[in-house]
mmCIF file of C-alpha atoms in Angstrom:
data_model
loop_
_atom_site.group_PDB
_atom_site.id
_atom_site.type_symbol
_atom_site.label_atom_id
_atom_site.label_comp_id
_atom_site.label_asym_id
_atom_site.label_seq_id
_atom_site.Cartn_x
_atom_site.Cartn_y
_atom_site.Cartn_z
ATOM 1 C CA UNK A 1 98.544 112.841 87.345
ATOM 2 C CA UNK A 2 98.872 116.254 85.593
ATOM 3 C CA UNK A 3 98.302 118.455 88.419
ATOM 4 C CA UNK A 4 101.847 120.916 89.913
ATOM 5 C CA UNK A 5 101.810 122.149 93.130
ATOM 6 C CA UNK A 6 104.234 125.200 93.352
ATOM 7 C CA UNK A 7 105.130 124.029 96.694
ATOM 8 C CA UNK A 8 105.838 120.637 98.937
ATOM 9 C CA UNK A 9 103.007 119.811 101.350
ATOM 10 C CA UNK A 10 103.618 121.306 104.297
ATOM 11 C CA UNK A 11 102.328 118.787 106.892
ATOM 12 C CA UNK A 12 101.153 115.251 106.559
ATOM 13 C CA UNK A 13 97.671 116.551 106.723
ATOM 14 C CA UNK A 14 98.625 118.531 104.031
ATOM 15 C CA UNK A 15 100.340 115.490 102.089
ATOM 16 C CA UNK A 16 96.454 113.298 102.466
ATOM 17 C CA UNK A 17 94.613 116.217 101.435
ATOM 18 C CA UNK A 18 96.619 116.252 98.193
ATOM 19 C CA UNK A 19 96.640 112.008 97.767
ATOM 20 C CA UNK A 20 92.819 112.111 98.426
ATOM 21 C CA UNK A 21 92.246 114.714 95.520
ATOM 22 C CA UNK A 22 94.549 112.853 92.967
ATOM 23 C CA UNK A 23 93.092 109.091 94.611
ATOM 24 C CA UNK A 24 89.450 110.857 93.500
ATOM 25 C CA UNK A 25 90.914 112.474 89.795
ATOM 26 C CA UNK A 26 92.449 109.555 88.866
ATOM 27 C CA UNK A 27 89.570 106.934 90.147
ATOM 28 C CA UNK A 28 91.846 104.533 92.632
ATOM 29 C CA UNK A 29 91.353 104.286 96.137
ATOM 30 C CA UNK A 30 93.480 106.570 98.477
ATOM 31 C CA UNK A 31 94.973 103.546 99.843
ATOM 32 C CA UNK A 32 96.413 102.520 96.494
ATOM 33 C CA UNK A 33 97.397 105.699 95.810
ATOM 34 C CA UNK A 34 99.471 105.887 99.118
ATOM 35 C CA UNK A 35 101.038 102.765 98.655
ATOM 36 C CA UNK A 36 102.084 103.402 95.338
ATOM 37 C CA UNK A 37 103.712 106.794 96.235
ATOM 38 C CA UNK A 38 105.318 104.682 99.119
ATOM 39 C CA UNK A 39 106.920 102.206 96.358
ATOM 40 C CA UNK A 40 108.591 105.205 94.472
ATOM 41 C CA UNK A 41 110.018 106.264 97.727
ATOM 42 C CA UNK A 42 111.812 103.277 98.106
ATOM 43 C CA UNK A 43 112.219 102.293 94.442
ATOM 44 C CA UNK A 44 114.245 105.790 94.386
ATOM 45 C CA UNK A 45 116.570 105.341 97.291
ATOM 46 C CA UNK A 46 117.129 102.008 96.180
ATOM 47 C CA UNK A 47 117.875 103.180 92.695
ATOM 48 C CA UNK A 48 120.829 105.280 94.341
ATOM 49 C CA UNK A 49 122.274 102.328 95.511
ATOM 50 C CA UNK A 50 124.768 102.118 92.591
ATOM 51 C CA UNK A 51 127.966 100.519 92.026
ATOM 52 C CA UNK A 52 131.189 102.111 91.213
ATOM 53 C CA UNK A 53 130.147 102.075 87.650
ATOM 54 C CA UNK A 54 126.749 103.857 88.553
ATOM 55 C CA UNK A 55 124.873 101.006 87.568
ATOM 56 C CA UNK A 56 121.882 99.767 90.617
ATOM 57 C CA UNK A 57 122.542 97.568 92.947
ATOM 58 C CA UNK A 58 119.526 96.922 93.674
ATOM 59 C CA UNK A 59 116.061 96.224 91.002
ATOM 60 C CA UNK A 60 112.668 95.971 91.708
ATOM 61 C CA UNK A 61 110.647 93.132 89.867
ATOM 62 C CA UNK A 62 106.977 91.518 90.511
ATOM 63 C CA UNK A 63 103.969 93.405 90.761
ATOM 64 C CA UNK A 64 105.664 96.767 92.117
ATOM 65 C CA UNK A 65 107.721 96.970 88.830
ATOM 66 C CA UNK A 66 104.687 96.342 86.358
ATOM 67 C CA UNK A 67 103.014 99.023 88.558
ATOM 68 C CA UNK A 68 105.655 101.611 88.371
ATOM 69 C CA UNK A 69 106.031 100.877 84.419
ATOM 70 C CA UNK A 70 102.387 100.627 83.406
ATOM 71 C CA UNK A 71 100.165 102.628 86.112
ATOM 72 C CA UNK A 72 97.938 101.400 88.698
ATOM 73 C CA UNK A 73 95.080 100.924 86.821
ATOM 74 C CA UNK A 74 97.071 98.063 84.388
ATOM 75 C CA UNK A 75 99.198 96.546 87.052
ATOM 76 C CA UNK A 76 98.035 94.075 89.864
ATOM 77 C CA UNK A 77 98.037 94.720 93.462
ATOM 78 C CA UNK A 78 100.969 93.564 95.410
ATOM 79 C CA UNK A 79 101.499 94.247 99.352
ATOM 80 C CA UNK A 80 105.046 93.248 99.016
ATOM 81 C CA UNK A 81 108.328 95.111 96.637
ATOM 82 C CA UNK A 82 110.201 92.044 95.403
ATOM 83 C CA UNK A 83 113.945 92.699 94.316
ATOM 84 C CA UNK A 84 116.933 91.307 92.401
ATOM 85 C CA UNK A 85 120.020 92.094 94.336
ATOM 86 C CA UNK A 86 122.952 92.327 91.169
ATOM 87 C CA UNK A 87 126.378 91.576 92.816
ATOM 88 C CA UNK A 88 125.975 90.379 96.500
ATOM 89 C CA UNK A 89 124.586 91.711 99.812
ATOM 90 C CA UNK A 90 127.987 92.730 101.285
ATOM 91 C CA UNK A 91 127.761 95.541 98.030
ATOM 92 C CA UNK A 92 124.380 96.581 99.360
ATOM 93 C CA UNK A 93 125.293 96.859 103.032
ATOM 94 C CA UNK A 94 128.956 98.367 102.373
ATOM 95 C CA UNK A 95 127.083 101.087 99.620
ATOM 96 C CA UNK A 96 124.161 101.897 102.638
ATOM 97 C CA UNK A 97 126.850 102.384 105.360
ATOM 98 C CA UNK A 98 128.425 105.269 103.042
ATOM 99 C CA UNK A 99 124.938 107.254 102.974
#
């Protein structure tokens, strides 16, 4: 998607309007679109979820993660984000309760 907007949307009717154009300029369904923007939202707070090295916690693998690497167009669709917790759960949970 090429397009800049100088500003962030400023409602969530605002937010659609922009998904619809880019669903329409890049030839995917709005749906796919919004569910792919959805998996970088979480794919980026997870991705803050480091250990005291900096290194994720957390990793996304499956269809999200060929989607976020090649595009939607290449990857398959997948309703769920499958992950790889590295280290254990207690590391996750102790690293959220600090946010």
């Amino acid at each position: 998607m090429t397009s800049r907007y100088e500003s962030s949307p400023a409602s969530l009717r605002a937010l659609r309007d922009r998904l619809t154009a880019a669903a329409k300029r890049e030839g995917v369904t709005f749906g796919r679109l919004q569910q792919h923007v959805g998996v970088l939202v979480v794919t980026q707070l997870m991705a803050s979820i480091t250990d005291r090295t900096g290194d994720p916690l957390l990793l996304v693998k499956g269809g999200a993660s060929l989607e976020l690497r090649c595009g939607i167009p290449q990857s398959r669709l997948s309703k769920d984000l499958d992950t790889v917790i590295r280290g254990d759960m207690e590391s996750v949970h102790d690293r959220l309760g600090k946010r």
